[in-house]
PDB file of C-alpha atoms in Angstrom:
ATOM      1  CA  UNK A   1     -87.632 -24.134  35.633  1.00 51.00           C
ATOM      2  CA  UNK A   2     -86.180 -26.561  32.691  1.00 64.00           C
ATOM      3  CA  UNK A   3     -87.316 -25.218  29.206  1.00 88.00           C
ATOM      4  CA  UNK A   4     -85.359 -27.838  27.675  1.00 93.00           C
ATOM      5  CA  UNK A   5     -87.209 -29.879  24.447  1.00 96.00           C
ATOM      6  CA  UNK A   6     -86.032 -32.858  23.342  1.00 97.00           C
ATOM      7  CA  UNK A   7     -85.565 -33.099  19.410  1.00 97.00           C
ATOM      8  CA  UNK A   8     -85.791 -37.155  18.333  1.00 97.00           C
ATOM      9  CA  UNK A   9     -84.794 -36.398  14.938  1.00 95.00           C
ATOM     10  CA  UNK A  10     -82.354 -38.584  12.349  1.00 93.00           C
ATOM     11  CA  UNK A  11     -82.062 -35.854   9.684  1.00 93.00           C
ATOM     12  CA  UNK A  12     -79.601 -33.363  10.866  1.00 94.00           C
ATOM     13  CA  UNK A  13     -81.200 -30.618   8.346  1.00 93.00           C
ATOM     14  CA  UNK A  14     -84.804 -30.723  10.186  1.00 93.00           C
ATOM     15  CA  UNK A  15     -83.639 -31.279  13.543  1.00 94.00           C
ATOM     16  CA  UNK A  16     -81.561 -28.117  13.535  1.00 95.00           C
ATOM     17  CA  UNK A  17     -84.544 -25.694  11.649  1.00 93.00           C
ATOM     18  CA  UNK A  18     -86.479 -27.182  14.895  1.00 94.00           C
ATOM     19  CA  UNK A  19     -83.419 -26.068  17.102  1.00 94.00           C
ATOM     20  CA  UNK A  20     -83.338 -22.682  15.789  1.00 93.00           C
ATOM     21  CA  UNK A  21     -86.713 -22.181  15.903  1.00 91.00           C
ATOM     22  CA  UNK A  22     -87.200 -23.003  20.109  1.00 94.00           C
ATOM     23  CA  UNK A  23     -83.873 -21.428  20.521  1.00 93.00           C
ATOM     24  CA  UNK A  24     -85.301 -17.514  19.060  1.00 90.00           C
ATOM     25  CA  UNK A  25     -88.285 -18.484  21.673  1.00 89.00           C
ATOM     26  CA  UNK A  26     -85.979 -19.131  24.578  1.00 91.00           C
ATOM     27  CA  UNK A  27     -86.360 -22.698  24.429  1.00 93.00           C
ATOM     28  CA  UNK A  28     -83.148 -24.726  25.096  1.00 94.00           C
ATOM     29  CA  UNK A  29     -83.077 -27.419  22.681  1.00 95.00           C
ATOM     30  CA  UNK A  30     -81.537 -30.902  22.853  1.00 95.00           C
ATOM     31  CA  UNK A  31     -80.618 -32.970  19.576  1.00 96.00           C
ATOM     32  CA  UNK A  32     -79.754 -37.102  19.768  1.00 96.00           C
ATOM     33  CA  UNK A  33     -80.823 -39.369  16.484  1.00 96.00           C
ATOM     34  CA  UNK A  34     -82.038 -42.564  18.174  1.00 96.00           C
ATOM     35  CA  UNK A  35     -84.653 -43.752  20.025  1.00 95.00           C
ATOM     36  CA  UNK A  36     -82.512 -45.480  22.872  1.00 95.00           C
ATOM     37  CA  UNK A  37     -80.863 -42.202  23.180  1.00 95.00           C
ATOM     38  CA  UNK A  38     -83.636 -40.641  23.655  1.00 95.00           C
ATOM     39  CA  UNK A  39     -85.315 -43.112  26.380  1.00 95.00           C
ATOM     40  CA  UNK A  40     -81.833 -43.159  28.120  1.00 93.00           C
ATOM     41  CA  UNK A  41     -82.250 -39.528  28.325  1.00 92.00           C
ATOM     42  CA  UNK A  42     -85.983 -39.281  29.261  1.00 93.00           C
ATOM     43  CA  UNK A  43     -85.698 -41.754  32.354  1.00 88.00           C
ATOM     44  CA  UNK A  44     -84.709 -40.143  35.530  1.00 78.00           C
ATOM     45  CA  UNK A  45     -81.517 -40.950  37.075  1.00 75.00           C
ATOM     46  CA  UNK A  46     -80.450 -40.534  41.186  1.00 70.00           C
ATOM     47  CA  UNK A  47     -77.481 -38.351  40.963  1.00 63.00           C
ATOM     48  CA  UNK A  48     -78.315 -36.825  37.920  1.00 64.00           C
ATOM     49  CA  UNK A  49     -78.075 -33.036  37.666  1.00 62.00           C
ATOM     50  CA  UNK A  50     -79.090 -32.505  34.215  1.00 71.00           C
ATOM     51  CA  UNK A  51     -82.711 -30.979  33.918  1.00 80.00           C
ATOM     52  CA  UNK A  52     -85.154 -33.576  31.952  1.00 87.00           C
ATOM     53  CA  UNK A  53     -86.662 -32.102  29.040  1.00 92.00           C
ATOM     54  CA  UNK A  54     -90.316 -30.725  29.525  1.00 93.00           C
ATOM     55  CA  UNK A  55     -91.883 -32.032  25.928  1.00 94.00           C
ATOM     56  CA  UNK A  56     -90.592 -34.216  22.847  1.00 96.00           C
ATOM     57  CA  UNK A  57     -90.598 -34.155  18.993  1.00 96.00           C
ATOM     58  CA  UNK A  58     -90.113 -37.055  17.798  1.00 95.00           C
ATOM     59  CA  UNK A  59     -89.784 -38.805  14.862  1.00 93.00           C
ATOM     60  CA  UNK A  60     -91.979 -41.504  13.670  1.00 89.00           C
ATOM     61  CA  UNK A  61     -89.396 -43.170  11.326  1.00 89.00           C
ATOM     62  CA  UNK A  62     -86.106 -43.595  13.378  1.00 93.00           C
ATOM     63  CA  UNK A  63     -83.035 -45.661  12.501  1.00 93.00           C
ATOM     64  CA  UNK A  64     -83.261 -48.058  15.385  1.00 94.00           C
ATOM     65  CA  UNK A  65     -87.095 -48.024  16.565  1.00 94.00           C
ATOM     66  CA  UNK A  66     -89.974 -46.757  15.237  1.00 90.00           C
ATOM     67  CA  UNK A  67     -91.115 -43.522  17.227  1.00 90.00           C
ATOM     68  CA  UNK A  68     -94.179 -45.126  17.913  1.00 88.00           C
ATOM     69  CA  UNK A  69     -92.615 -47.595  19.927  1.00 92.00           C
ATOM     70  CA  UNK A  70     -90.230 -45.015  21.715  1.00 93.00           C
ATOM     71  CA  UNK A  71     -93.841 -43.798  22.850  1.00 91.00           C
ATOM     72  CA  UNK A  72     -95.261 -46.386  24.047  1.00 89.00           C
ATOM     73  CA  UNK A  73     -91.865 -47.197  26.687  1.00 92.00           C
ATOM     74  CA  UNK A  74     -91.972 -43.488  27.672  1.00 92.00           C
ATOM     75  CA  UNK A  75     -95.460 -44.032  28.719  1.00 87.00           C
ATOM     76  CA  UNK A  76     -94.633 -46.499  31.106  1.00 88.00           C
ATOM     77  CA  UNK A  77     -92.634 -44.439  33.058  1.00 88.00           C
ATOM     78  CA  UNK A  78     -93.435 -40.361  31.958  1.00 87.00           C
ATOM     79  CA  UNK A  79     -96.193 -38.677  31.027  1.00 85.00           C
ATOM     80  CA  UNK A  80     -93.527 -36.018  29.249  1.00 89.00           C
ATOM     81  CA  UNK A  81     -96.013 -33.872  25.994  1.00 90.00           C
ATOM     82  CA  UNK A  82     -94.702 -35.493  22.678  1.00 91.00           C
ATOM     83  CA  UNK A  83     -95.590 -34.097  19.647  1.00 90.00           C
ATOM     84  CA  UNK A  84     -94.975 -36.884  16.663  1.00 89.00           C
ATOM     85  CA  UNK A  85     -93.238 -35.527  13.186  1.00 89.00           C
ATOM     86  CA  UNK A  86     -94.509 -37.945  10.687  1.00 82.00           C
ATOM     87  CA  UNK A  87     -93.851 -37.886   6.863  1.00 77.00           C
ATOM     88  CA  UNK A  88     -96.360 -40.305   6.310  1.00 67.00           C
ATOM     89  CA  UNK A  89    -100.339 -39.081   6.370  1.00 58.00           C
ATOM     90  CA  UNK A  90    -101.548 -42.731   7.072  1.00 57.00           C
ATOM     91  CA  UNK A  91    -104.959 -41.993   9.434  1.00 54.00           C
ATOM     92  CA  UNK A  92    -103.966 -45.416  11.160  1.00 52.00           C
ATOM     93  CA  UNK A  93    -100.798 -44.495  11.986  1.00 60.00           C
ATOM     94  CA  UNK A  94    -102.466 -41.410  13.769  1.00 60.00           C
ATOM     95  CA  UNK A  95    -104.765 -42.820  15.493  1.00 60.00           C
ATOM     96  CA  UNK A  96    -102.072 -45.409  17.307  1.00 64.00           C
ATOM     97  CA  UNK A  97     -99.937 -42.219  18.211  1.00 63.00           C
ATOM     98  CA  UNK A  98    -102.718 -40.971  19.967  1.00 66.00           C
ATOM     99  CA  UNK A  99    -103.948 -43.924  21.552  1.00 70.00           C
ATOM    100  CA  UNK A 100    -100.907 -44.801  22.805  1.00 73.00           C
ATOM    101  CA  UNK A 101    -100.165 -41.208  24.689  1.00 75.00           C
ATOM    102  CA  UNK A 102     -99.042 -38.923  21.917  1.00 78.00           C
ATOM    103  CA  UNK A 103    -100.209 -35.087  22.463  1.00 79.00           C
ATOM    104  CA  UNK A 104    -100.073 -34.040  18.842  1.00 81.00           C
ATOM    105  CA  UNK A 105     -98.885 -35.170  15.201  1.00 80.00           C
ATOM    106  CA  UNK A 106     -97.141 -32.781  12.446  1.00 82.00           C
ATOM    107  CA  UNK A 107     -96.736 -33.760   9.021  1.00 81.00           C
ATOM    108  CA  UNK A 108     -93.528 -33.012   7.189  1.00 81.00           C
ATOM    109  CA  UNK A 109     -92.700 -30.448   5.815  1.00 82.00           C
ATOM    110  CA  UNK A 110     -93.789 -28.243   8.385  1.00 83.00           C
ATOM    111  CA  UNK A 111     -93.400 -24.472   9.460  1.00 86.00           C
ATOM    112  CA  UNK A 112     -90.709 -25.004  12.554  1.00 89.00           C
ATOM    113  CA  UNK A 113     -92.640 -21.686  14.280  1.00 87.00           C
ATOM    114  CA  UNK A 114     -96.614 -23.404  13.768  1.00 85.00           C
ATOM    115  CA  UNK A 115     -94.368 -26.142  15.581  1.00 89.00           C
ATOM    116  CA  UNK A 116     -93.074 -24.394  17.974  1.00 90.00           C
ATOM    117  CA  UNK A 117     -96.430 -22.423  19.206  1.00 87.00           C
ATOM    118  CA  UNK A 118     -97.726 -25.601  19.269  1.00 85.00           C
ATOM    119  CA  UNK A 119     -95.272 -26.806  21.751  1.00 89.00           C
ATOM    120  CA  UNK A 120     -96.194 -23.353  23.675  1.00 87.00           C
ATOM    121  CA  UNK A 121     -99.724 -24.127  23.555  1.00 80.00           C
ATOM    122  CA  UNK A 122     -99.396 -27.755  24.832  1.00 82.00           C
ATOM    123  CA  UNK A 123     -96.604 -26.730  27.408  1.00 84.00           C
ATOM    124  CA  UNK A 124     -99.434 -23.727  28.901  1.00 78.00           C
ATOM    125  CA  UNK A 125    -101.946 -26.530  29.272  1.00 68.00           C
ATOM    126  CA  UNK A 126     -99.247 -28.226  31.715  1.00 63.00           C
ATOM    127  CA  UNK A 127     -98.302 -25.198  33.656  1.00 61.00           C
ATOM    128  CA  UNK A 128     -94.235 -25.291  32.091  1.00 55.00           C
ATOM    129  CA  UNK A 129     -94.654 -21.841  30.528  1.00 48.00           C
ATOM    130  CA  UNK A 130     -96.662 -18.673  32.117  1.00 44.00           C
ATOM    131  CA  UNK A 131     -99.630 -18.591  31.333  1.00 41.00           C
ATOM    132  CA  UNK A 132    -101.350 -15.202  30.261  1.00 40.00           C
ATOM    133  CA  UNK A 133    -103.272 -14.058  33.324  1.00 38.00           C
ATOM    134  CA  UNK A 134    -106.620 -15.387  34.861  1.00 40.00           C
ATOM    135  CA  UNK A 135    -109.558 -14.117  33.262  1.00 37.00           C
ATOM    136  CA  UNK A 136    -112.538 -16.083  34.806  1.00 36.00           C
ATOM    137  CA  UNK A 137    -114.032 -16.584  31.058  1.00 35.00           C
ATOM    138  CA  UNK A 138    -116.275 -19.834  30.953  1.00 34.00           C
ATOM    139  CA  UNK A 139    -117.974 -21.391  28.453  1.00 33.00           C
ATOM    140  CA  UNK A 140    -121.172 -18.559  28.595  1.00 33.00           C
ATOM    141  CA  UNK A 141    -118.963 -16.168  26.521  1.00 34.00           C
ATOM    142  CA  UNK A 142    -118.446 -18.023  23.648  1.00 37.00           C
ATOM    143  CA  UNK A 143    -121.794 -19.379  23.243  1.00 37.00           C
ATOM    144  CA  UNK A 144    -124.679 -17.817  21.308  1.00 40.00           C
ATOM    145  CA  UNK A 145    -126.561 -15.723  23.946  1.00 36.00           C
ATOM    146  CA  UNK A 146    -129.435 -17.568  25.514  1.00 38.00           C
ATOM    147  CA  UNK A 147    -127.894 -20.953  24.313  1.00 41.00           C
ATOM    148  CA  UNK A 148    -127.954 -23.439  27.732  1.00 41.00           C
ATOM    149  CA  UNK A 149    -124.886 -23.453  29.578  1.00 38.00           C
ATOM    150  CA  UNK A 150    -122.904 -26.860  30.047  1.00 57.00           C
ATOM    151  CA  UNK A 151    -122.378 -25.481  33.983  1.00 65.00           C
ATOM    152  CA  UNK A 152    -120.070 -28.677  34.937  1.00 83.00           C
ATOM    153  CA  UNK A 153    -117.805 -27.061  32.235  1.00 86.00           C
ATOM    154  CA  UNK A 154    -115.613 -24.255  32.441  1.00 87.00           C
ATOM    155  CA  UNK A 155    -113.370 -22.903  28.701  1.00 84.00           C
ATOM    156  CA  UNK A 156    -110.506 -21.140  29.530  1.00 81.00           C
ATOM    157  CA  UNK A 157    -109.491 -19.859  26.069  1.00 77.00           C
ATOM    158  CA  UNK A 158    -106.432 -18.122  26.366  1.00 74.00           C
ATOM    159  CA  UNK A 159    -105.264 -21.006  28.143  1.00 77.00           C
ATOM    160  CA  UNK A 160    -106.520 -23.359  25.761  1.00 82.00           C
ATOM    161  CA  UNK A 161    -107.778 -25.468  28.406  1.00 85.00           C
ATOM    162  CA  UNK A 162    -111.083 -26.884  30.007  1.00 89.00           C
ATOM    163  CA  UNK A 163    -112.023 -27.946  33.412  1.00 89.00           C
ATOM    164  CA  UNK A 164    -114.664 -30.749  34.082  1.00 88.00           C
ATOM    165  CA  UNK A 165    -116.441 -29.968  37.461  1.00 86.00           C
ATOM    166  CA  UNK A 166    -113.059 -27.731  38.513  1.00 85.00           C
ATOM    167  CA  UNK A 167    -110.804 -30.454  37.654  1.00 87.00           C
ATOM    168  CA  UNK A 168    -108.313 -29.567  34.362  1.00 89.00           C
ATOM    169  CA  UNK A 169    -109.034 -31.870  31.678  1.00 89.00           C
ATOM    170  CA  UNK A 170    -105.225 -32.804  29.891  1.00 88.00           C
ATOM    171  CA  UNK A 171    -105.794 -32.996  26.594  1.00 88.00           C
ATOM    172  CA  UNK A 172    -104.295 -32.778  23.472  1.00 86.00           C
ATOM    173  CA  UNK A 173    -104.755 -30.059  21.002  1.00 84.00           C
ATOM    174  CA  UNK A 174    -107.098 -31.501  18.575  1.00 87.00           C
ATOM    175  CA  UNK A 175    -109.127 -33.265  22.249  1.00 88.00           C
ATOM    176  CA  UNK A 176    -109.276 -29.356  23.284  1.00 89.00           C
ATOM    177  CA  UNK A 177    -110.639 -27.999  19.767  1.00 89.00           C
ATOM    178  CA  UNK A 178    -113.377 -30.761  19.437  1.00 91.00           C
ATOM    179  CA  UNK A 179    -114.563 -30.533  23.133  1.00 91.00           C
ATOM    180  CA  UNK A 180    -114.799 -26.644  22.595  1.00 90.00           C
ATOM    181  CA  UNK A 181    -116.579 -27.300  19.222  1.00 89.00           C
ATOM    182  CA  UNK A 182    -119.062 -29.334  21.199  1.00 90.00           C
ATOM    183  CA  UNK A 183    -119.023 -27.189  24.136  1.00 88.00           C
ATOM    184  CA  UNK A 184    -119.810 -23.901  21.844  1.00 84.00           C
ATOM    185  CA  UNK A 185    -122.909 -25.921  20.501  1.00 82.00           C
ATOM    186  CA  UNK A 186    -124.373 -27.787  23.592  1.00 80.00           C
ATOM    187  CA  UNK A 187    -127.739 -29.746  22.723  1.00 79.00           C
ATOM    188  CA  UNK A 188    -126.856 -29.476  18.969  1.00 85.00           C
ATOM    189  CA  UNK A 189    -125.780 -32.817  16.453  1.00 87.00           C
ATOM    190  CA  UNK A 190    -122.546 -32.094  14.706  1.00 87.00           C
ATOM    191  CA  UNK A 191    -121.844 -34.328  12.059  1.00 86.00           C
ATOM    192  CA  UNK A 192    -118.620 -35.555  11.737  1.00 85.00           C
ATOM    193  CA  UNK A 193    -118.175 -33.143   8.737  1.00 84.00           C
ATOM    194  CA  UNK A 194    -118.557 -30.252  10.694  1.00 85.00           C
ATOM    195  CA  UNK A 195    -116.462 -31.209  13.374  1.00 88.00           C
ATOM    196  CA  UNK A 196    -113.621 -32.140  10.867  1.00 86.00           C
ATOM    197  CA  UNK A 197    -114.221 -28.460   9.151  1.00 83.00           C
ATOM    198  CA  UNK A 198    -113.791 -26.978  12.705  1.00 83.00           C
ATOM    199  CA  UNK A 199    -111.520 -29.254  14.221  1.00 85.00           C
ATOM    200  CA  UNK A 200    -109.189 -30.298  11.393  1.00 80.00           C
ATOM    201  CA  UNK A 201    -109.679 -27.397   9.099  1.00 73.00           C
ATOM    202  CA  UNK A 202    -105.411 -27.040   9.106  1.00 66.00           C
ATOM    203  CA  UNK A 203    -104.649 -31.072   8.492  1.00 64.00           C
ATOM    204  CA  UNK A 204    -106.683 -32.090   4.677  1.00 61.00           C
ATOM    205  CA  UNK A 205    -105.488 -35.151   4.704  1.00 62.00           C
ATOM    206  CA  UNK A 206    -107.419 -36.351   7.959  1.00 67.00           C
ATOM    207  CA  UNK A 207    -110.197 -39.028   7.619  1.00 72.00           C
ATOM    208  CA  UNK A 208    -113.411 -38.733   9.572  1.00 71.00           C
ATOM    209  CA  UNK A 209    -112.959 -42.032  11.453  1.00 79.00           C
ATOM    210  CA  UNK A 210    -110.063 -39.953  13.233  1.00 84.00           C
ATOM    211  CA  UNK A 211    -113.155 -37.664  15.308  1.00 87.00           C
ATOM    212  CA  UNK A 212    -114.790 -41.213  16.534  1.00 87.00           C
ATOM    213  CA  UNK A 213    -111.179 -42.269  17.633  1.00 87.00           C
ATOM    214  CA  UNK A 214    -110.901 -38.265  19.811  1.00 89.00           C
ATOM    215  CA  UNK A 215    -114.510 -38.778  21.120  1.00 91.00           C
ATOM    216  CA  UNK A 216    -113.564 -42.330  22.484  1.00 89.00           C
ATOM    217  CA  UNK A 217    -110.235 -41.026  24.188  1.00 89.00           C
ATOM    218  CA  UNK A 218    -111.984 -37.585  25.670  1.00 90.00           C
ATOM    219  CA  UNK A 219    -114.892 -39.763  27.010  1.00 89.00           C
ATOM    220  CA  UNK A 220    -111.857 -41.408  29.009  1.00 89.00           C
ATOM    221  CA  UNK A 221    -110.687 -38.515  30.572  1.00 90.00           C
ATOM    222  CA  UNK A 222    -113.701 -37.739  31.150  1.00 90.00           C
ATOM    223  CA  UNK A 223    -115.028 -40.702  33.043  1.00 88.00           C
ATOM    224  CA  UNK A 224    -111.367 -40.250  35.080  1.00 88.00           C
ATOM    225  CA  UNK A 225    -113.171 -36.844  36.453  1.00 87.00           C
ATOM    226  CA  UNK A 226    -116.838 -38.223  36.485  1.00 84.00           C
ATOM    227  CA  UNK A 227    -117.582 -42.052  35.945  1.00 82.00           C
ATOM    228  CA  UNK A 228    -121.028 -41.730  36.296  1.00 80.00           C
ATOM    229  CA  UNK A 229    -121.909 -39.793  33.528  1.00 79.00           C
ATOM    230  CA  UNK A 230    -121.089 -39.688  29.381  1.00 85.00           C
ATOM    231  CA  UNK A 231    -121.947 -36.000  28.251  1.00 88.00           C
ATOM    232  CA  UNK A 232    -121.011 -36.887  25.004  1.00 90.00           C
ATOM    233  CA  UNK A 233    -123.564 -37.969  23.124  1.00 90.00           C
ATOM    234  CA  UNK A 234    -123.477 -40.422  19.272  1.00 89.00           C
ATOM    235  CA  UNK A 235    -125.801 -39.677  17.243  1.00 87.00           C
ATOM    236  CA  UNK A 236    -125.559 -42.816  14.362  1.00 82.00           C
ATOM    237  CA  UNK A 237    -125.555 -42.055  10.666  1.00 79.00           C
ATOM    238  CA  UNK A 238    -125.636 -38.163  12.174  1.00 84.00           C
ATOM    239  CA  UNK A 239    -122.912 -37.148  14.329  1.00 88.00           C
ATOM    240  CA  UNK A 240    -122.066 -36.203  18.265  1.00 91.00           C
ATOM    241  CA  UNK A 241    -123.579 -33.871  20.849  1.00 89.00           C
ATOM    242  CA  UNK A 242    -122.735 -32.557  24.025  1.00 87.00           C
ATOM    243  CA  UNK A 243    -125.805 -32.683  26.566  1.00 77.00           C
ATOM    244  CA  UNK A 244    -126.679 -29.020  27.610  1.00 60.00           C
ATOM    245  CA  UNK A 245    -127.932 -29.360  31.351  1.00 47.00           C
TER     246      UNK A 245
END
């Protein structure tokens, strides 16, 4: 199976600390410095032998398109991971990565290995990389004990995933930490403070408005598994919930 990552990355310097770094974890990286290149190289070809890459980093500001845009194309025609290197900590500019299909954001200057496991965590949600083995842990264990069980969810924590009535929920990492905030607290409010303190406790420069903008897309993958129910909970002026029956 291809382990190749696609690097979308117009300074040579970063691009090859990134290359080193998936390289000593038996990634095979792949280097081009334009967004064009990098669609060209993303959209399957008949006749073409060349493995497509299984995730991208890519670069917000690009010489020829924003990285934003090179997003939004992808999306109409692969649902490839991208994680989104930004040197800019504008909360609007985060929000439209993520609307638009982005599966996580890293702010330069960044450790290349914290990028790099979180291209292994992301990649072990979508079954590229093995995944440690089966352990049948749901959402009971990591709940106080007598605490209601959400029983239509199941945590798999070494996978970092979650399953909504048995189906796998795909969701991005910060989607997966605030679920599993909620999930560890069923029936409780959890201001948007808190959540931020659990969720975001690694990004400082996140605004709260960036937890209603995660609770709005998880509700949608949600309602793709269930449309007849919202377990999420608002709260106004006090925070979210996740119902516990």
């Amino acid at each position: 199976m291809s382990k190749t990552v696609l690097i979308v990355e117009d300074e040579q310097a970063i691009a090859d600390s990134i290359a080193y770094a998936l390289r000593t974890d038996g990634f095979t990286p792949r280097h081009v410095m334009l967004g064009e290149q990098a669609l060209a190289l993303l959209r399957p070809t008949p006749g073409d032998a060349a493995p497509l890459p299984v995730l991208v980093v890519l670069d917000v500001g690009l010489p020829d398109m924003s990285g934003l845009e090179v997003c939004r194309r992808l999306r109409q025609f692969s649902e490839v991971p991208v994680i989104f290197l930004t040197a800019r900590s504008d909360e609007i500019d985060r929000i439209v990565g993520l609307e638009i299909g982005a599966d996580d954001y890293v702010t330069k200057p960044f450790s290349p290995r914290e990028l790099v496991a979180r291209i292994r965590v992301i990649l072990r949600r979508a079954g590229v990389v093995q995944k440690p083995p089966e352990t049948g842990m749901t959402i009971a264990a990591a709940v106080p004990p007598g605490a209601p069980v959400p029983a239509r969810f199941e945590l798999r924590a070494l996978e970092a995933r979650v399953l909504f009535h048995g189906q796998p929920l795909d969701l991005t990492r910060y989607e997966y930490l605030l679920l599993k905030a909620l999930l560890e607290h069923p029936g409780h409010v959890l201001s948007r403070a808190q959540l931020m303190e659990r969720v975001w406790s690694g990004a400082p420069d996140t605004l709260e408005r960036t937890v209603d903008a995660h609770v709005k897309s998880l509700r949608a993958k949600l309602r793709t598994v269930d449309a007849q129910v919202d377990p999420i909970h608002t709260h106004r002026g006090l925070g979210y919930s996740l119902a516990g029956a």
